Amino acid sequence: MDYSRSQPATTLRIQHGAPCGSLDQNTAVAGEPTDGEGPMKTVQSMLAEADAEVPRITPDEAKGLLGRADVLFLDVREPAEVTASGKIPGAVAIPRGLVEFRADPASAMHDAVFDRTKTVIAYCASGGRSALVGKTLKDMGYGNVRNLGGFKGWLDAGGDVEKG
């Protein structure tokens, strides 16, 4: 048997005293990964959750907020992406994997540009990472977070660009 390819653990719960093979309402389908509490989240379910909690903002609406002291434009693409295509003028470029550390005032890596009283407008290449970041920031107490979506939408709307 080849153990080099491990499969996710699955859980099958049988109701006590129920006929053999009866499953309770929290039982995962055989072969479906679980976290011990029920089916594990998928990327699609996480994105749907983020989209439901983080409102979108259009490029035209966002253009009207450029340069305001009470607004933080947050580019969560990787450094190579920002270097290759530039960024929205004044945007702070912090890769998706570091946002929590930079946004948390208790973190040694905290960045003072993060202020819970500001409106945060997050964007990435296509909108997925910025949606997830938006939800995370909301979970961290940032009340006014918007998802601009993808940088291409900004470009298509004639948005200004500065070198990354």
XYZ file of N, CA and C in Angstrom, residues 3-158:
468
model
N 1.571 4.772 1.141
C 1.163 5.716 2.181
C 1.644 7.131 1.896
N 2.323 7.349 0.782
C 2.852 8.676 0.478
C 1.746 9.668 0.121
N 0.590 9.182 -0.255
C -0.547 10.050 -0.581
C -1.621 9.855 0.467
N -1.549 10.617 1.522
C -2.544 10.452 2.573
C -3.847 11.128 2.164
N -4.934 10.573 2.559
C -6.264 11.098 2.268
C -6.794 11.802 3.512
N -7.650 12.815 3.328
C -8.226 13.478 4.492
C -9.054 12.497 5.309
N -9.066 12.719 6.612
C -9.856 11.866 7.483
C -11.334 12.132 7.248
N -12.131 11.078 7.384
C -13.568 11.248 7.279
C -14.185 10.746 8.564
N -15.373 11.225 8.844
C -16.067 10.829 10.057
C -17.415 10.263 9.675
N -17.804 9.198 10.301
C -19.117 8.624 10.090
C -19.704 8.382 11.471
N -20.790 9.060 11.783
C -21.419 8.916 13.093
C -22.716 8.132 12.938
N -22.920 7.174 13.808
C -24.136 6.378 13.788
C -24.897 6.689 15.063
N -26.198 6.938 14.923
C -27.007 7.241 16.092
C -27.087 6.018 16.988
N -26.929 6.255 18.280
C -27.022 5.185 19.256
C -28.458 4.648 19.283
N -28.602 3.374 19.188
C -29.914 2.757 19.255
C -30.674 2.805 17.944
N -30.098 3.406 16.922
C -30.786 3.485 15.627
C -30.503 2.216 14.842
N -31.350 1.916 13.880
C -31.080 0.746 13.045
C -29.709 0.863 12.394
N -29.094 -0.247 12.168
C -27.765 -0.275 11.588
C -27.713 0.566 10.311
N -26.731 1.454 10.254
C -26.559 2.273 9.064
C -27.278 3.611 9.119
N -28.039 3.885 10.163
C -28.711 5.183 10.276
C -27.694 6.264 10.600
N -27.826 7.395 9.964
C -26.899 8.495 10.169
C -27.632 9.648 10.814
N -26.954 10.391 11.707
C -27.608 11.564 12.279
C -27.493 12.740 11.314
N -28.187 13.849 11.599
C -28.240 14.979 10.674
C -26.904 15.670 10.495
N -25.937 15.440 11.372
C -24.631 16.082 11.269
C -23.591 15.184 10.614
N -23.996 14.055 10.144
C -23.061 13.108 9.566
C -22.615 13.545 8.182
N -21.324 13.473 7.965
C -20.775 13.793 6.647
C -21.031 12.632 5.701
N -21.111 12.924 4.456
C -21.228 11.893 3.437
C -19.915 11.133 3.407
N -19.971 9.847 3.243
C -18.758 9.034 3.213
C -17.777 9.600 2.197
N -16.529 9.749 2.609
C -15.499 10.268 1.728
C -15.352 11.781 1.771
N -16.265 12.492 2.442
C -16.191 13.954 2.532
C -15.323 14.333 3.730
N -14.316 15.193 3.551
C -13.472 15.581 4.676
C -14.282 16.337 5.724
N -13.930 16.131 6.978
C -14.607 16.844 8.059
C -13.582 17.440 9.000
N -14.050 18.364 9.834
C -13.181 18.954 10.850
C -13.573 18.469 12.239
N -14.360 17.417 12.315
C -14.817 16.901 13.588
C -16.134 17.531 14.012
N -16.507 18.647 13.435
C -17.742 19.344 13.759
C -18.744 19.272 12.614
N -18.330 18.806 11.480
C -19.173 18.778 10.293
C -18.303 18.912 9.072
N -18.916 19.052 7.913
C -18.122 19.178 6.691
C -17.179 20.379 6.754
N -15.974 20.190 6.252
C -15.001 21.288 6.221
C -15.401 22.299 5.164
N -14.998 23.558 5.366
C -15.276 24.604 4.396
C -14.421 24.401 3.155
N -14.979 24.798 2.032
C -14.233 24.789 0.787
C -13.877 26.231 0.448
N -12.995 26.418 -0.506
C -12.660 27.771 -0.949
C -13.919 28.477 -1.437
N -14.751 27.770 -2.178
C -15.974 28.381 -2.700
C -16.898 28.825 -1.573
N -17.039 28.015 -0.527
C -17.917 28.412 0.580
C -17.314 29.587 1.354
N -15.995 29.613 1.476
C -15.344 30.737 2.159
C -15.508 32.030 1.361
N -15.384 31.943 0.042
C -15.578 33.123 -0.808
C -17.019 33.608 -0.750
N -17.966 32.689 -0.760
C -19.380 33.071 -0.679
C -19.671 33.773 0.645
N -19.103 33.256 1.724
C -19.262 33.865 3.040
C -18.659 35.277 3.048
N -17.473 35.418 2.485
C -16.807 36.723 2.436
C -17.600 37.703 1.574
N -18.076 37.239 0.420
C -18.861 38.109 -0.455
C -20.143 38.575 0.219
N -20.728 37.725 1.064
C -21.954 38.092 1.768
C -21.695 39.138 2.859
N -20.488 39.158 3.412
C -20.179 40.061 4.521
C -19.462 41.341 4.116
N -18.754 41.295 2.993
C -17.945 42.446 2.586
C -18.556 43.073 1.336
N -19.098 44.271 1.454
C -19.717 44.903 0.288
C -18.696 45.224 -0.802
N -19.149 45.163 -2.035
C -18.323 45.551 -3.184
C -18.383 47.064 -3.353
N -17.334 47.598 -3.942
C -17.305 48.997 -4.330
C -16.851 49.042 -5.785
N -17.462 49.886 -6.584
C -17.091 49.959 -7.993
C -15.835 50.809 -8.140
N -15.107 50.624 -9.236
C -13.944 51.475 -9.484
C -14.313 52.967 -9.491
N -15.449 53.315 -10.078
C -15.850 54.724 -10.120
C -16.129 55.268 -8.724
N -16.769 54.464 -7.867
C -16.993 54.898 -6.479
C -15.655 55.051 -5.753
N -14.749 54.098 -5.980
C -13.446 54.125 -5.312
C -12.612 55.326 -5.754
N -12.707 55.690 -7.041
C -11.954 56.853 -7.532
C -12.294 58.100 -6.734
N -13.537 58.224 -6.329
C -13.964 59.379 -5.548
C -13.402 59.408 -4.138
N -12.814 58.317 -3.704
C -12.256 58.245 -2.351
C -10.732 58.343 -2.325
N -10.116 58.372 -3.492
C -8.648 58.466 -3.566
C -8.159 59.729 -2.867
N -7.093 59.580 -2.115
C -6.457 60.728 -1.481
C -7.071 61.146 -0.160
N -8.148 60.517 0.250
C -8.769 60.876 1.531
C -7.990 60.254 2.682
N -7.786 61.026 3.735
C -7.031 60.553 4.896
C -7.761 59.452 5.663
N -9.076 59.391 5.513
C -9.859 58.400 6.258
C -10.110 57.122 5.447
N -9.371 56.951 4.347
C -9.522 55.768 3.490
C -8.159 55.133 3.256
N -8.106 53.814 3.403
C -6.889 53.046 3.136
C -7.151 52.127 1.948
N -6.423 52.327 0.864
C -6.461 51.399 -0.262
C -5.425 50.325 0.023
N -5.847 49.064 -0.007
C -5.000 47.936 0.367
C -4.873 46.958 -0.793
N -3.668 46.857 -1.342
C -3.353 45.934 -2.424
C -2.789 44.665 -1.800
N -3.506 43.540 -1.928
C -3.075 42.305 -1.270
C -2.429 41.307 -2.238
N -2.017 41.794 -3.415
C -1.311 40.926 -4.361
C 0.120 40.692 -3.874
N 0.761 39.717 -4.483
C 2.157 39.412 -4.169
C 3.056 40.519 -4.736
N 4.223 40.747 -4.124
C 5.120 41.811 -4.586
C 5.432 41.763 -6.083
N 5.626 40.590 -6.643
C 5.940 40.493 -8.076
C 4.771 40.985 -8.930
N 3.556 40.749 -8.487
C 2.383 41.221 -9.222
C 2.321 42.746 -9.204
N 2.593 43.329 -8.048
C 2.551 44.789 -7.908
C 3.661 45.420 -8.750
N 4.847 44.837 -8.715
C 5.971 45.343 -9.502
C 5.660 45.298 -10.993
N 5.035 44.229 -11.435
C 4.761 44.051 -12.865
C 3.700 45.005 -13.395
N 2.687 45.318 -12.588
C 1.567 46.098 -13.124
C 1.304 47.425 -12.429
N 2.029 47.704 -11.343
C 1.774 48.928 -10.596
C 0.625 48.746 -9.628
N 0.211 49.865 -9.012
C -0.860 49.792 -8.024
C -1.651 51.095 -8.039
N -2.736 51.116 -7.329
C -3.541 52.327 -7.211
C -2.706 53.355 -6.448
N -2.675 54.610 -6.902
C -1.877 55.634 -6.220
C -2.212 55.732 -4.729
N -1.156 55.658 -3.919
C -1.315 55.749 -2.474
C -1.671 54.448 -1.783
N -1.939 53.390 -2.557
C -2.292 52.107 -1.946
C -1.107 51.534 -1.184
N -1.424 50.842 -0.104
C -0.417 50.124 0.668
C -0.430 48.688 0.154
N 0.726 48.196 -0.251
C 0.828 46.836 -0.782
C 1.320 45.898 0.311
N 0.434 45.019 0.745
C 0.761 44.022 1.767
C 0.220 42.688 1.272
N 1.079 41.696 1.040
C 0.602 40.409 0.538
C -0.447 39.791 1.455
N -1.357 39.076 0.865
C -2.485 38.444 1.570
C -2.054 37.739 2.856
N -0.966 37.027 2.815
C -0.534 36.245 3.975
C -0.014 37.053 5.147
N 0.186 38.351 4.964
C 0.715 39.180 6.056
C -0.298 40.175 6.621
N -1.451 40.275 6.013
C -2.407 41.316 6.398
C -2.784 41.245 7.875
N -3.086 40.063 8.387
C -3.493 39.939 9.778
C -2.422 40.483 10.725
N -1.169 40.190 10.410
C -0.068 40.633 11.269
C 0.104 42.142 11.221
N -0.107 42.730 10.057
C 0.045 44.179 9.896
C -1.155 44.939 10.453
N -2.325 44.309 10.437
C -3.558 44.983 10.863
C -3.797 44.910 12.365
N -3.151 43.996 13.051
C -3.379 43.796 14.482
C -2.461 44.691 15.309
N -3.034 45.659 16.036
C -2.202 46.558 16.837
C -1.349 45.838 17.887
N -1.746 44.638 18.279
C -0.987 43.885 19.275
C 0.180 43.113 18.660
N 0.276 43.094 17.338
C 1.329 42.349 16.657
C 2.613 43.172 16.588
N 3.740 42.496 16.707
C 5.044 43.162 16.554
C 5.218 43.667 15.124
N 4.451 43.140 14.181
C 4.550 43.533 12.779
C 3.495 44.581 12.393
N 2.776 45.108 13.367
C 1.689 46.059 13.083
C 2.183 47.235 12.245
N 1.363 47.626 11.277
C 1.637 48.777 10.424
C 0.650 49.873 10.827
N 1.173 51.038 11.171
C 0.344 52.143 11.676
C -0.664 52.672 10.664
N -0.538 52.307 9.373
C -1.545 52.758 8.400
C -2.904 52.116 8.673
N -2.902 51.003 9.387
C -4.165 50.349 9.732
C -4.784 51.055 10.931
N -6.004 51.484 10.749
C -6.747 52.204 11.772
C -8.197 51.770 11.612
N -8.780 51.248 12.673
C -10.148 50.713 12.584
C -11.195 51.775 12.266
N -10.839 53.051 12.371
C -11.795 54.103 12.038
C -11.799 54.433 10.544
N -10.820 53.917 9.811
C -10.730 54.194 8.377
C -11.592 53.222 7.569
N -11.984 53.667 6.396
C -12.577 52.774 5.408
C -11.421 52.068 4.719
N -11.482 50.747 4.642
C -10.443 49.967 3.971
C -11.026 49.445 2.661
N -10.344 49.751 1.573
C -10.747 49.268 0.252
C -9.672 48.306 -0.220
N -10.018 47.012 -0.216
C -9.059 45.970 -0.578
C -9.248 45.552 -2.036
N -8.137 45.214 -2.677
C -8.189 44.676 -4.034
C -7.027 43.730 -4.251
N -7.172 42.893 -5.286
C -6.120 41.950 -5.665
C -6.151 41.833 -7.185
N -5.849 40.678 -7.726
C -5.861 40.516 -9.182
C -7.268 40.253 -9.713
N -8.038 39.428 -8.995
C -9.361 39.063 -9.509
C -10.503 39.246 -8.518
N -10.200 39.497 -7.253
C -11.246 39.746 -6.262
C -11.367 38.701 -5.177
N -10.781 37.526 -5.369
C -10.884 36.467 -4.361
C -10.101 36.745 -3.097
N -8.831 37.067 -3.262
C -8.000 37.347 -2.079
C -8.512 38.565 -1.328
N -8.947 39.585 -2.083
C -9.440 40.797 -1.409
C -10.738 40.523 -0.655
N -11.582 39.628 -1.162
C -12.803 39.258 -0.433
C -12.444 38.579 0.883
N -11.506 37.637 0.829
C -11.095 36.924 2.043
C -10.434 37.870 3.048
N -9.597 38.776 2.542
C -8.963 39.764 3.426
C -10.029 40.660 4.056
N -11.004 41.062 3.245
C -12.064 41.912 3.776
C -12.798 41.262 4.928
N -13.136 39.985 4.782
C -13.824 39.276 5.856
C -12.930 39.169 7.084
N -11.672 38.874 6.864
C -10.739 38.772 7.986
C -10.648 40.102 8.728
N -10.539 41.198 7.993
C -10.468 42.505 8.638
C -11.745 42.811 9.415
N -12.891 42.463 8.854
C -14.146 42.659 9.578
C -14.139 41.838 10.864
N -13.655 40.598 10.779
C -13.557 39.742 11.970
C -12.613 40.344 13.006
N -11.648 41.151 12.552
C -10.673 41.783 13.449
C -11.147 43.143 13.959
N -12.378 43.520 13.652
C -12.923 44.761 14.192
C -12.892 45.955 13.265
N -12.484 45.755 12.021
C -12.523 46.842 11.044
C -13.943 46.875 10.478
N -14.683 47.905 10.813
C -16.104 47.933 10.507
C -16.459 48.358 9.101
N -15.618 49.161 8.470
C -15.955 49.697 7.156
C -14.944 49.199 6.128
N -15.212 48.020 5.593
C -14.313 47.373 4.634
C -15.090 47.153 3.344
N -14.437 47.404 2.219
C -15.041 47.217 0.906
C -14.104 46.391 0.033
N -14.687 45.619 -0.878
C -13.915 44.822 -1.827
C -14.029 45.473 -3.199
N -12.920 46.017 -3.681
C -12.877 46.608 -5.016
C -12.808 45.525 -6.083
N -12.369 44.343 -5.704
C -12.252 43.240 -6.662
C -10.887 43.223 -7.308
N -10.866 43.069 -8.625
C -9.610 42.919 -9.339
C -9.024 44.224 -9.844
N -7.711 44.281 -9.872
C -6.986 45.454 -10.354
C -7.321 45.736 -11.817
N -7.601 44.691 -12.593
C -7.950 44.877 -14.004
C -9.205 45.736 -14.136
N -10.163 45.561 -13.256
C -11.375 46.377 -13.281
C -11.064 47.848 -13.067
N -10.091 48.106 -12.199
C -9.636 49.473 -11.945
C -9.027 50.054 -13.229
N -8.168 49.270 -13.867
C -7.531 49.707 -15.106
C -8.570 49.942 -16.210
N -9.490 49.009 -16.348
C -10.534 49.122 -17.376
C -11.401 50.359 -17.177
N -11.535 50.806 -15.930
C -12.350 51.987 -15.622
C -11.531 53.281 -15.753
N -10.280 53.146 -16.213
C -9.451 54.333 -16.405
C -8.806 54.838 -15.128
